[in-house]
């Protein structure tokens, strides 16, 4: 027996002998690790260091600021991924949990980022008093709120559209919930989740400016980062510094696209649901480099062994006849529904009593009127963005090589902070005497239209090649191809993107309906301007009223429009 093991062991040593790819990968990964640890030193510094080393417009500091911002954004992305895998899975696999989680996500995505900062900054700073870490966690949480809802909706939509034959296979093999999640749910939803993670990462740049300047009472803690650098440049009307910040953003986005997202896109292509091989698989030089290494599989082997150990220790599933979950009785179901409605009624009653005891009917009427104006803007902007990005997204998603070239450009455009364009909008509106109610509206969609594009690209990429080949074989072309192949294939993904884009547009209205550059102040009528004016005046009850009205409008629109479209896609347009 010894003679049979020694050759195997020597062969393993020979196969794991380091090669040139190992040396290159080690240099890249160790360099990234050094940068991360160097940047993390500032995270645990005393809070007084922010005053001793304030943010300046010296371009020499931009590389360090960029590293601090990227570290926050990836920390928020990691938290968003964990949140998505847990919460979206519960919402999709549990009917009772879904009835609570989905409306909660609708409300949370409509709450402005300033609303989260108002209640969370003090909490995080009290966790780590006198340390920058508390402010960093508050900033990471603010970025998290700009990333998590889109990813959760995407994962939820993917789990709700799993093909029926795969569902039947899982039931036939009697897979446990954990094994079903690892073998079916997670692989099936991975391609769309990766694209939405890229979109969420890019969308987080829109809120970096607000998240890196934390205010508590009369104290403002400005964290070093590209967002705070850009805010200072806009405040001082320094176009040159704005250009430096945008250039640094472009370099950072290109770097993490090549080293992180593009390898993940190439890796996730293996999970596409299809019965024929893909014609053009996405490529990544870094992914290919990692696959050719010999030491990396050995280093990662313990993680795989740990995963197999967890599955081994899992209790064996019972036979399908005994494994059926006992359905609750009708009285238990009615009691649960009654409890939910009572909780909603109590929450609404408490909120209404709090607001109406301090506000007048005129305040409520003004908030509702402004909300109708903002809703009209959102509907028009989403319709126009859909007409532009759905055809382009389908064209890009069906051509992986084209998607490779467009991906970094789309990420940069999605990450481009819309507030950088605010000065130019103000100058143009003042110069040509334009109506702010009309020409400030496009600023609401600048940072959110990309949710539609990225989701449509993900949907087009997920259309099985066998379906496309069958359409070509039967001569399906022109409008018939769009009506019977492309639009049904991307429709569930489009609904996810449009839902998130509409919620983000409501959120962006707070900064887009009131724009300032130097001595020029422009204001458009709408709920965003109402909340912005109340925040500036320090009227927190009007701020609470504006946020409550915005949440009700977003939730009502989702219930009346987007949720029925979700149900239509699950019922009529799923692969089965």
Coordinates of C-alpha atoms in Angstrom, one line a residue:
X1 CA 0.0 0.0 0.0
X2 CA 3.0 2.3 0.6
X3 CA 4.2 1.8 -2.9
X4 CA 0.9 3.0 -4.3
X5 CA 0.7 6.1 -2.2
X6 CA 4.3 7.4 -2.7
X7 CA 3.9 7.9 -6.5
X8 CA 0.6 9.7 -5.9
X9 CA 2.3 12.0 -3.3
X10 CA 5.3 12.7 -5.5
X11 CA 2.9 13.4 -8.4
X12 CA 1.1 15.9 -6.2
X13 CA 4.4 17.6 -5.4
X14 CA 5.3 17.7 -9.0
X15 CA 2.0 19.2 -10.1
X16 CA 2.1 21.8 -7.3
X17 CA 5.6 23.0 -8.2
X18 CA 5.4 26.8 -8.5
X19 CA 5.4 28.1 -12.1
X20 CA 5.6 31.6 -13.6
X21 CA 1.8 32.2 -13.1
X22 CA 2.3 31.6 -9.4
X23 CA 5.0 34.2 -9.2
X24 CA 2.9 36.8 -11.1
X25 CA -0.3 36.0 -9.0
X26 CA 1.7 36.2 -5.8
X27 CA 3.1 39.6 -6.7
X28 CA -0.3 41.0 -7.6
X29 CA -2.1 39.5 -4.6
X30 CA 0.6 40.4 -2.1
X31 CA 0.7 44.0 -3.5
X32 CA -3.0 44.3 -3.0
X33 CA -2.8 42.9 0.5
X34 CA -0.1 45.4 1.4
X35 CA -2.3 48.2 0.1
X36 CA -5.3 47.0 2.1
X37 CA -3.3 46.7 5.3
X38 CA -1.7 50.1 4.8
X39 CA -5.1 51.7 4.2
X40 CA -6.6 49.9 7.2
X41 CA -4.2 51.5 9.6
X42 CA -6.1 54.8 9.2
X43 CA -9.4 53.1 10.0
X44 CA -8.4 52.4 13.7
X45 CA -6.7 55.7 14.2
X46 CA -7.9 58.1 17.0
X47 CA -10.8 60.4 16.0
X48 CA -8.6 63.4 16.6
X49 CA -6.5 62.4 13.6
X50 CA -9.2 63.7 11.3
X51 CA -8.7 67.2 12.6
X52 CA -4.9 66.9 12.5
X53 CA -4.8 65.7 8.9
X54 CA -7.8 67.4 7.2
X55 CA -8.7 66.6 3.6
X56 CA -6.9 68.9 1.1
X57 CA -7.1 69.3 -2.7
X58 CA -3.4 68.3 -3.2
X59 CA -3.5 65.7 -6.0
X60 CA -0.6 63.8 -4.3
X61 CA -3.1 62.6 -1.6
X62 CA -5.6 61.3 -4.1
X63 CA -4.1 57.7 -4.3
X64 CA -4.5 57.3 -0.5
X65 CA -8.0 58.8 -0.6
X66 CA -8.9 56.4 -3.4
X67 CA -7.7 53.4 -1.4
X68 CA -9.7 54.5 1.6
X69 CA -12.9 54.9 -0.5
X70 CA -12.5 51.6 -2.3
X71 CA -11.9 49.8 1.1
X72 CA -15.2 51.2 2.4
X73 CA -17.1 50.3 -0.8
X74 CA -15.8 46.7 -0.8
X75 CA -16.7 46.4 2.9
X76 CA -20.2 47.6 2.1
X77 CA -20.3 45.2 -0.9
X78 CA -19.4 42.2 1.3
X79 CA -22.1 43.2 3.8
X80 CA -24.6 43.6 1.0
X81 CA -23.7 40.2 -0.4
X82 CA -24.2 38.5 3.0
X83 CA -27.5 40.4 3.5
X84 CA -28.7 39.4 0.1
X85 CA -28.0 35.7 0.4
X86 CA -29.8 35.5 3.8
X87 CA -32.7 37.9 3.4
X88 CA -33.6 37.3 -0.3
X89 CA -33.5 33.6 0.2
X90 CA -35.9 33.8 3.1
X91 CA -38.2 36.0 1.1
X92 CA -38.2 33.7 -1.9
X93 CA -38.5 30.4 0.0
X94 CA -40.8 31.3 2.9
X95 CA -44.2 32.7 2.0
X96 CA -44.7 34.3 5.4
X97 CA -41.2 35.8 5.4
X98 CA -41.7 37.1 1.9
X99 CA -44.8 39.0 2.8
X100 CA -42.8 40.9 5.4
X101 CA -39.4 41.2 3.7
X102 CA -40.4 42.3 0.2
X103 CA -42.5 45.3 1.5
X104 CA -39.7 46.2 3.9
X105 CA -37.2 46.2 1.1
X106 CA -39.6 48.5 -0.9
X107 CA -39.7 50.9 2.0
X108 CA -36.0 50.7 2.8
X109 CA -34.9 51.5 -0.8
X110 CA -37.1 54.6 -0.7
X111 CA -35.7 56.0 2.5
X112 CA -33.0 58.6 1.6
X113 CA -29.5 58.0 2.7
X114 CA -29.6 61.1 4.9
X115 CA -32.5 59.4 6.8
X116 CA -30.3 56.4 7.6
X117 CA -27.4 58.6 8.6
X118 CA -29.6 60.5 11.0
X119 CA -30.3 57.4 13.1
X120 CA -27.2 55.3 12.7
X121 CA -24.2 57.7 13.1
X122 CA -24.6 58.1 16.8
X123 CA -25.0 54.3 17.2
X124 CA -21.8 53.4 15.4
X125 CA -19.8 56.2 17.0
X126 CA -20.9 55.0 20.5
X127 CA -19.7 51.5 19.7
X128 CA -16.1 52.8 19.2
X129 CA -15.9 56.2 21.0
X130 CA -12.9 58.3 20.2
X131 CA -11.9 56.1 17.2
X132 CA -12.2 56.6 13.5
X133 CA -13.6 53.1 13.2
X134 CA -17.1 54.3 14.4
X135 CA -17.3 56.9 11.7
X136 CA -16.0 54.4 9.2
X137 CA -18.7 52.0 10.1
X138 CA -21.3 54.7 9.7
X139 CA -19.9 55.5 6.3
X140 CA -19.8 51.8 5.3
X141 CA -23.4 51.4 6.4
X142 CA -24.5 54.4 4.3
X143 CA -22.9 52.9 1.2
X144 CA -24.5 49.6 2.2
X145 CA -27.9 51.2 2.0
X146 CA -27.1 52.2 -1.6
X147 CA -26.1 48.7 -2.6
X148 CA -28.1 46.1 -0.7
X149 CA -31.6 46.6 -2.0
X150 CA -30.7 46.2 -5.7
X151 CA -28.8 43.0 -5.0
X152 CA -31.5 41.6 -2.8
X153 CA -34.2 42.2 -5.4
X154 CA -32.1 40.7 -8.1
X155 CA -31.4 37.5 -6.1
X156 CA -35.1 37.3 -5.0
X157 CA -36.2 37.6 -8.7
X158 CA -33.7 34.8 -9.7
X159 CA -34.9 32.4 -7.0
X160 CA -38.5 33.0 -8.0
X161 CA -37.8 32.2 -11.6
X162 CA -36.0 28.9 -11.2
X163 CA -37.2 26.5 -13.9
X164 CA -39.7 23.9 -12.9
X165 CA -37.7 20.9 -14.0
X166 CA -34.8 21.9 -11.7
X167 CA -37.3 22.3 -8.9
X168 CA -38.6 18.8 -9.6
X169 CA -35.1 17.4 -9.6
X170 CA -34.4 18.9 -6.2
X171 CA -37.6 17.4 -4.8
X172 CA -36.8 14.0 -6.4
X173 CA -33.4 13.8 -4.8
X174 CA -34.8 15.0 -1.4
X175 CA -32.2 17.8 -1.1
X176 CA -32.1 19.6 2.2
X177 CA -32.6 23.4 2.3
X178 CA -28.8 23.9 2.6
X179 CA -27.9 21.5 -0.2
X180 CA -30.6 23.0 -2.4
X181 CA -29.2 26.5 -1.8
X182 CA -25.7 25.4 -2.6
X183 CA -26.5 23.2 -5.5
X184 CA -29.3 25.0 -7.2
X185 CA -30.3 28.5 -5.9
X186 CA -26.9 30.0 -5.6
X187 CA -25.4 28.7 -8.9
X188 CA -28.6 29.6 -10.8
X189 CA -28.7 33.2 -9.4
X190 CA -25.0 33.9 -9.6
X191 CA -24.7 35.4 -13.1
X192 CA -27.5 38.0 -12.4
X193 CA -26.1 38.6 -8.9
X194 CA -22.6 39.4 -10.3
X195 CA -24.0 41.9 -12.7
X196 CA -26.1 43.6 -10.0
X197 CA -23.1 43.6 -7.7
X198 CA -21.2 45.6 -10.3
X199 CA -24.1 47.9 -10.6
X200 CA -24.4 48.3 -6.9
X201 CA -20.7 49.0 -6.6
X202 CA -21.0 51.7 -9.3
X203 CA -24.2 53.1 -7.8
X204 CA -22.5 53.5 -4.4
X205 CA -20.2 56.2 -5.9
X206 CA -23.3 58.4 -6.1
X207 CA -23.6 58.5 -2.3
X208 CA -19.8 58.5 -1.5
X209 CA -19.9 62.3 -1.2
X210 CA -22.7 62.2 1.5
X211 CA -21.2 59.1 3.3
X212 CA -17.7 60.5 3.8
X213 CA -18.9 63.7 5.6
X214 CA -20.5 62.5 8.8
X215 CA -22.3 65.2 11.0
X216 CA -23.4 64.7 14.6
X217 CA -24.9 67.7 16.1
X218 CA -22.5 70.6 15.6
X219 CA -19.6 68.3 14.9
X220 CA -18.7 67.2 11.3
X221 CA -16.2 64.3 10.8
X222 CA -14.8 64.3 7.2
X223 CA -13.2 61.0 6.3
X224 CA -10.4 61.0 3.8
X225 CA -11.7 59.7 0.4
X226 CA -12.5 60.6 -3.1
X227 CA -16.0 61.7 -2.1
X228 CA -14.8 64.2 0.5
X229 CA -12.2 65.4 -2.0
X230 CA -14.8 65.9 -4.6
X231 CA -17.2 67.7 -2.1
X232 CA -14.4 70.1 -1.2
X233 CA -13.6 70.8 -4.8
X234 CA -17.2 71.6 -5.6
X235 CA -17.5 73.8 -2.5
X236 CA -14.4 75.8 -3.6
X237 CA -15.5 75.8 -7.2
X238 CA -12.2 74.2 -8.3
X239 CA -12.8 72.6 -11.7
X240 CA -9.2 71.4 -11.9
X241 CA -9.6 69.4 -8.6
X242 CA -12.9 68.0 -9.9
X243 CA -11.0 66.8 -13.0
X244 CA -8.4 65.1 -10.8
X245 CA -11.1 63.4 -8.7
X246 CA -12.9 62.1 -11.8
X247 CA -9.6 60.9 -13.3
X248 CA -8.8 59.0 -10.0
X249 CA -12.2 57.4 -10.1
X250 CA -11.6 56.2 -13.7
X251 CA -8.3 54.6 -12.7
X252 CA -9.8 52.9 -9.6
X253 CA -12.8 51.6 -11.6
X254 CA -10.6 50.2 -14.3
X255 CA -8.4 48.5 -11.7
X256 CA -11.1 46.8 -9.8
X257 CA -12.9 45.9 -13.0
X258 CA -9.8 44.0 -14.3
X259 CA -8.8 42.5 -11.0
X260 CA -12.1 41.7 -9.4
X261 CA -15.3 42.0 -11.5
X262 CA -14.2 40.7 -14.9
X263 CA -12.6 37.5 -13.4
X264 CA -15.9 36.9 -11.5
X265 CA -17.9 37.5 -14.7
X266 CA -15.7 34.9 -16.5
X267 CA -16.0 32.5 -13.6
X268 CA -19.8 32.9 -13.2
X269 CA -20.4 32.1 -16.9
X270 CA -20.2 28.4 -16.0
X271 CA -23.5 28.7 -14.1
X272 CA -25.5 29.9 -17.1
X273 CA -28.7 27.7 -17.5
X274 CA -28.5 26.2 -20.9
X275 CA -28.2 22.9 -22.7
X276 CA -25.7 23.9 -25.4
X277 CA -22.3 25.4 -25.1
X278 CA -21.9 29.1 -25.2
X279 CA -20.6 30.5 -28.5
X280 CA -18.5 33.3 -26.9
X281 CA -17.6 32.9 -23.3
X282 CA -16.5 36.1 -21.4
X283 CA -12.7 36.2 -20.9
X284 CA -10.4 37.7 -18.3
X285 CA -6.7 37.7 -18.3
X286 CA -6.5 37.6 -14.5
X287 CA -9.0 34.7 -14.3
X288 CA -6.9 32.8 -16.8
X289 CA -3.8 33.6 -14.8
X290 CA -5.3 32.3 -11.6
X291 CA -6.5 29.1 -13.3
X292 CA -3.0 28.3 -14.5
X293 CA -1.4 28.6 -11.0
X294 CA -0.4 25.5 -9.2
X295 CA -0.1 26.7 -5.6
X296 CA -3.4 28.6 -5.4
X297 CA -5.6 25.4 -5.6
X298 CA -3.4 23.9 -2.8
X299 CA -3.9 27.0 -0.6
X300 CA -7.6 27.0 -1.2
X301 CA -8.1 23.3 -0.7
X302 CA -8.8 23.6 3.1
X303 CA -11.8 25.9 2.3
X304 CA -13.3 23.2 0.1
X305 CA -12.6 20.5 2.7
X306 CA -14.3 22.7 5.3
X307 CA -17.4 23.1 3.1
X308 CA -17.6 19.3 2.6
X309 CA -17.2 18.8 6.3
X310 CA -20.2 21.1 7.0
X311 CA -22.3 19.1 4.5
X312 CA -21.2 15.9 6.0
X313 CA -22.2 16.9 9.5
X314 CA -25.6 18.0 8.2
X315 CA -28.5 15.7 9.3
X316 CA -29.5 13.3 6.5
X317 CA -32.7 14.3 4.8
X318 CA -35.7 12.1 5.3
X319 CA -37.5 10.4 2.5
X320 CA -39.7 12.5 0.3
X321 CA -42.9 11.0 1.8
X322 CA -41.9 12.0 5.3
X323 CA -40.1 15.1 4.4
X324 CA -43.1 17.1 3.4
X325 CA -43.5 20.1 5.6
X326 CA -46.7 20.2 7.5
X327 CA -48.8 23.0 6.4
X328 CA -50.2 25.3 9.1
X329 CA -53.9 25.1 9.7
X330 CA -56.3 27.8 8.5
X331 CA -56.7 29.3 12.0
X332 CA -52.9 29.6 12.4
X333 CA -52.7 31.3 9.0
X334 CA -55.5 33.7 9.8
X335 CA -53.9 34.5 13.2
X336 CA -50.6 35.2 11.5
X337 CA -52.2 37.5 9.0
X338 CA -54.2 39.3 11.8
X339 CA -50.9 39.8 13.7
X340 CA -49.2 41.3 10.7
X341 CA -52.1 43.7 9.9
X342 CA -52.3 44.7 13.6
X343 CA -48.6 45.5 13.6
X344 CA -49.0 47.6 10.4
X345 CA -52.0 49.4 11.8
X346 CA -50.1 50.2 15.1
X347 CA -47.1 51.5 13.2
X348 CA -49.2 53.6 10.9
X349 CA -51.2 54.9 13.9
X350 CA -48.2 55.8 15.9
X351 CA -46.5 57.5 12.9
X352 CA -49.7 59.4 12.1
X353 CA -50.2 60.6 15.7
X354 CA -46.6 61.7 15.9
X355 CA -46.7 63.7 12.6
X356 CA -50.2 65.1 12.9
X357 CA -49.7 66.3 16.5
X358 CA -47.0 68.7 15.3
X359 CA -47.9 69.3 11.7
X360 CA -50.9 70.9 10.0
X361 CA -53.2 69.7 7.2
X362 CA -51.5 72.3 5.0
X363 CA -48.1 70.5 5.5
X364 CA -49.7 67.2 4.6
X365 CA -51.4 68.6 1.5
X366 CA -48.1 70.3 0.3
X367 CA -46.1 67.0 0.8
X368 CA -48.7 65.0 -1.1
X369 CA -48.9 67.5 -4.0
X370 CA -45.1 67.6 -4.2
X371 CA -45.0 63.8 -4.2
X372 CA -47.4 63.7 -7.2
X373 CA -45.0 66.0 -9.1
X374 CA -42.0 63.9 -8.3
X375 CA -43.9 60.7 -9.2
X376 CA -44.7 62.2 -12.6
X377 CA -41.0 62.9 -13.2
X378 CA -40.0 59.4 -12.1
X379 CA -42.6 57.7 -14.5
X380 CA -41.5 59.8 -17.5
X381 CA -37.8 59.3 -16.8
X382 CA -38.1 55.5 -16.3
X383 CA -40.1 55.3 -19.6
X384 CA -37.5 57.3 -21.5
X385 CA -34.6 55.3 -20.0
X386 CA -36.3 52.0 -20.8
X387 CA -36.7 53.0 -24.5
X388 CA -33.0 53.7 -24.7
X389 CA -31.4 51.0 -22.6
X390 CA -33.5 47.9 -23.2
X391 CA -32.5 47.5 -26.9
X392 CA -28.9 48.4 -26.2
X393 CA -28.8 46.1 -23.2
X394 CA -30.1 43.2 -25.2
X395 CA -27.6 43.8 -28.0
X396 CA -24.7 43.9 -25.5
X397 CA -25.8 41.0 -23.4
X398 CA -26.1 38.7 -26.4
X399 CA -22.5 39.5 -27.4
X400 CA -20.1 38.5 -24.6
X401 CA -17.1 40.0 -26.5
X402 CA -18.9 43.3 -26.8
X403 CA -19.9 43.1 -23.2
X404 CA -16.2 42.8 -22.2
X405 CA -15.5 46.1 -23.9
X406 CA -18.6 47.9 -22.7
X407 CA -18.4 46.7 -19.1
X408 CA -15.7 49.0 -17.8
X409 CA -17.2 52.0 -19.7
X410 CA -20.7 51.3 -18.3
X411 CA -19.2 50.9 -14.8
X412 CA -17.5 54.2 -15.1
X413 CA -20.6 56.0 -16.4
X414 CA -22.7 54.3 -13.6
X415 CA -20.1 55.3 -11.0
X416 CA -19.8 58.9 -12.3
X417 CA -21.2 61.1 -9.5
X418 CA -24.2 63.0 -10.9
X419 CA -23.4 65.9 -8.6
X420 CA -20.3 66.6 -10.7
X421 CA -22.6 67.6 -13.5
X422 CA -24.7 69.8 -11.2
X423 CA -22.5 72.9 -11.7
X424 CA -22.8 72.6 -15.5
X425 CA -26.5 72.1 -15.2
X426 CA -26.8 75.3 -13.1
X427 CA -24.6 77.3 -15.5
X428 CA -26.7 76.1 -18.6
X429 CA -30.0 76.7 -16.9
X430 CA -29.1 80.2 -15.8
X431 CA -27.3 81.1 -19.1
X432 CA -30.3 80.1 -21.3
X433 CA -33.0 81.0 -18.8
X434 CA -34.5 77.5 -18.7
X435 CA -37.2 76.1 -16.5
X436 CA -35.7 74.3 -13.5
X437 CA -38.9 72.1 -13.1
X438 CA -38.1 70.6 -16.5
X439 CA -34.3 70.7 -16.9
X440 CA -33.3 69.6 -13.4
X441 CA -35.4 66.4 -13.8
X442 CA -32.7 64.5 -15.9
X443 CA -30.4 64.8 -12.9
X444 CA -32.6 62.4 -11.0
X445 CA -32.1 59.5 -13.5
X446 CA -28.4 60.1 -14.2
X447 CA -27.2 57.8 -11.4
X448 CA -30.1 55.3 -11.5
X449 CA -30.7 54.5 -15.2
X450 CA -27.8 52.1 -15.2
X451 CA -29.8 49.7 -13.1
X452 CA -32.0 49.1 -16.1
X453 CA -29.0 48.6 -18.4
X454 CA -27.1 46.2 -16.2
X455 CA -30.2 44.1 -15.4
X456 CA -31.1 43.9 -19.1
X457 CA -27.5 42.9 -20.0
X458 CA -27.7 40.2 -17.3
X459 CA -31.1 39.0 -18.6
X460 CA -29.9 38.9 -22.2
X461 CA -26.7 37.0 -21.1
X462 CA -28.9 34.4 -19.3
X463 CA -31.0 33.6 -22.4
X464 CA -30.1 30.0 -23.2
X465 CA -28.2 29.4 -26.4
X466 CA -30.4 26.5 -27.3
X467 CA -33.4 28.9 -27.3
X468 CA -31.5 31.3 -29.5
X469 CA -30.4 28.6 -31.8
X470 CA -34.0 27.3 -32.1
X471 CA -35.2 30.7 -33.0
X472 CA -32.6 31.0 -35.7
X473 CA -33.4 27.6 -37.1
X474 CA -37.1 28.4 -37.4
X475 CA -36.3 31.8 -39.0
X476 CA -37.6 34.0 -36.2
X477 CA -36.5 37.5 -37.0
X478 CA -37.4 41.1 -36.6
X479 CA -40.2 42.2 -34.3
X480 CA -41.2 38.5 -33.9
X481 CA -37.8 37.7 -32.4
X482 CA -38.1 40.7 -30.0
X483 CA -41.6 39.7 -29.0
X484 CA -41.1 36.0 -28.6
X485 CA -37.4 35.7 -27.6
X486 CA -35.7 38.8 -26.4
X487 CA -38.3 40.7 -24.4
X488 CA -39.7 37.6 -22.6
X489 CA -36.1 36.6 -21.8
X490 CA -35.1 39.9 -20.2
X491 CA -38.5 40.9 -18.8
X492 CA -38.0 39.6 -15.2
X493 CA -34.6 41.2 -15.1
X494 CA -35.9 44.5 -16.5
X495 CA -38.6 44.6 -13.8
X496 CA -35.9 44.3 -11.2
X497 CA -33.8 47.1 -12.8
X498 CA -36.8 49.4 -13.3
X499 CA -38.0 48.9 -9.8
X500 CA -34.6 49.7 -8.3
X501 CA -34.1 52.6 -10.7
X502 CA -37.5 54.1 -9.8
X503 CA -36.7 53.8 -6.1
X504 CA -33.3 55.3 -6.6
X505 CA -34.8 58.2 -8.6
X506 CA -37.1 59.0 -5.7
X507 CA -34.0 59.0 -3.5
X508 CA -32.0 61.1 -5.9
X509 CA -34.7 63.7 -6.1
X510 CA -33.5 65.2 -2.8
X511 CA -30.2 66.3 -4.3
X512 CA -31.5 66.8 -7.9
X513 CA -34.5 69.1 -7.2
X514 CA -32.4 71.6 -5.2
X515 CA -29.0 72.4 -6.9
X516 CA -26.4 75.0 -5.8
X517 CA -23.3 76.3 -7.5
X518 CA -21.6 79.3 -6.0
X519 CA -24.2 82.1 -5.6
X520 CA -26.8 80.4 -7.9
X521 CA -29.5 78.4 -6.2
X522 CA -32.1 76.5 -8.4
X523 CA -35.1 74.7 -7.1
X524 CA -37.7 72.5 -8.8
X525 CA -41.1 71.7 -7.3
X526 CA -41.2 68.2 -5.8
X527 CA -41.0 66.0 -2.7
X528 CA -37.2 65.9 -2.9
X529 CA -37.0 69.7 -2.7
X530 CA -39.5 69.6 0.2
X531 CA -37.3 67.2 2.2
X532 CA -34.1 69.2 1.2
X533 CA -35.7 72.5 2.4
X534 CA -36.9 71.0 5.6
X535 CA -33.4 69.5 6.3
X536 CA -31.8 72.8 5.7
X537 CA -34.2 74.6 8.0
X538 CA -33.7 71.9 10.7
X539 CA -37.5 71.0 10.7
X540 CA -37.1 67.3 11.4
X541 CA -40.8 66.7 11.7
X542 CA -41.3 67.9 8.1
X543 CA -38.3 65.7 7.1
X544 CA -40.1 62.7 8.8
X545 CA -43.3 63.6 7.0
X546 CA -41.5 63.9 3.6
X547 CA -39.7 60.5 4.1
X548 CA -43.0 58.9 5.2
X549 CA -44.9 60.2 2.2
X550 CA -42.0 59.1 -0.1
X551 CA -42.1 55.6 1.4
X552 CA -45.8 55.3 1.0
X553 CA -45.7 56.5 -2.7
X554 CA -42.8 54.1 -3.5
X555 CA -44.5 51.2 -1.7
X556 CA -47.9 51.9 -3.4
X557 CA -46.3 52.2 -6.8
X558 CA -44.4 48.9 -6.3
X559 CA -47.6 47.2 -5.1
X560 CA -49.8 48.4 -7.9
X561 CA -47.3 48.2 -10.8
X562 CA -44.0 46.4 -10.2
X563 CA -45.3 43.5 -8.1
X564 CA -48.0 42.5 -10.6
X565 CA -45.3 42.6 -13.3
X566 CA -43.1 40.4 -11.2
X567 CA -46.0 37.9 -10.8
X568 CA -46.7 38.0 -14.6
X569 CA -43.0 37.2 -15.3
X570 CA -43.0 34.3 -12.8
X571 CA -46.3 32.9 -14.2
X572 CA -45.9 33.4 -18.0
X573 CA -42.2 34.1 -18.8
X574 CA -40.2 31.7 -16.7
X575 CA -38.1 28.9 -18.3
X576 CA -39.8 25.5 -17.5

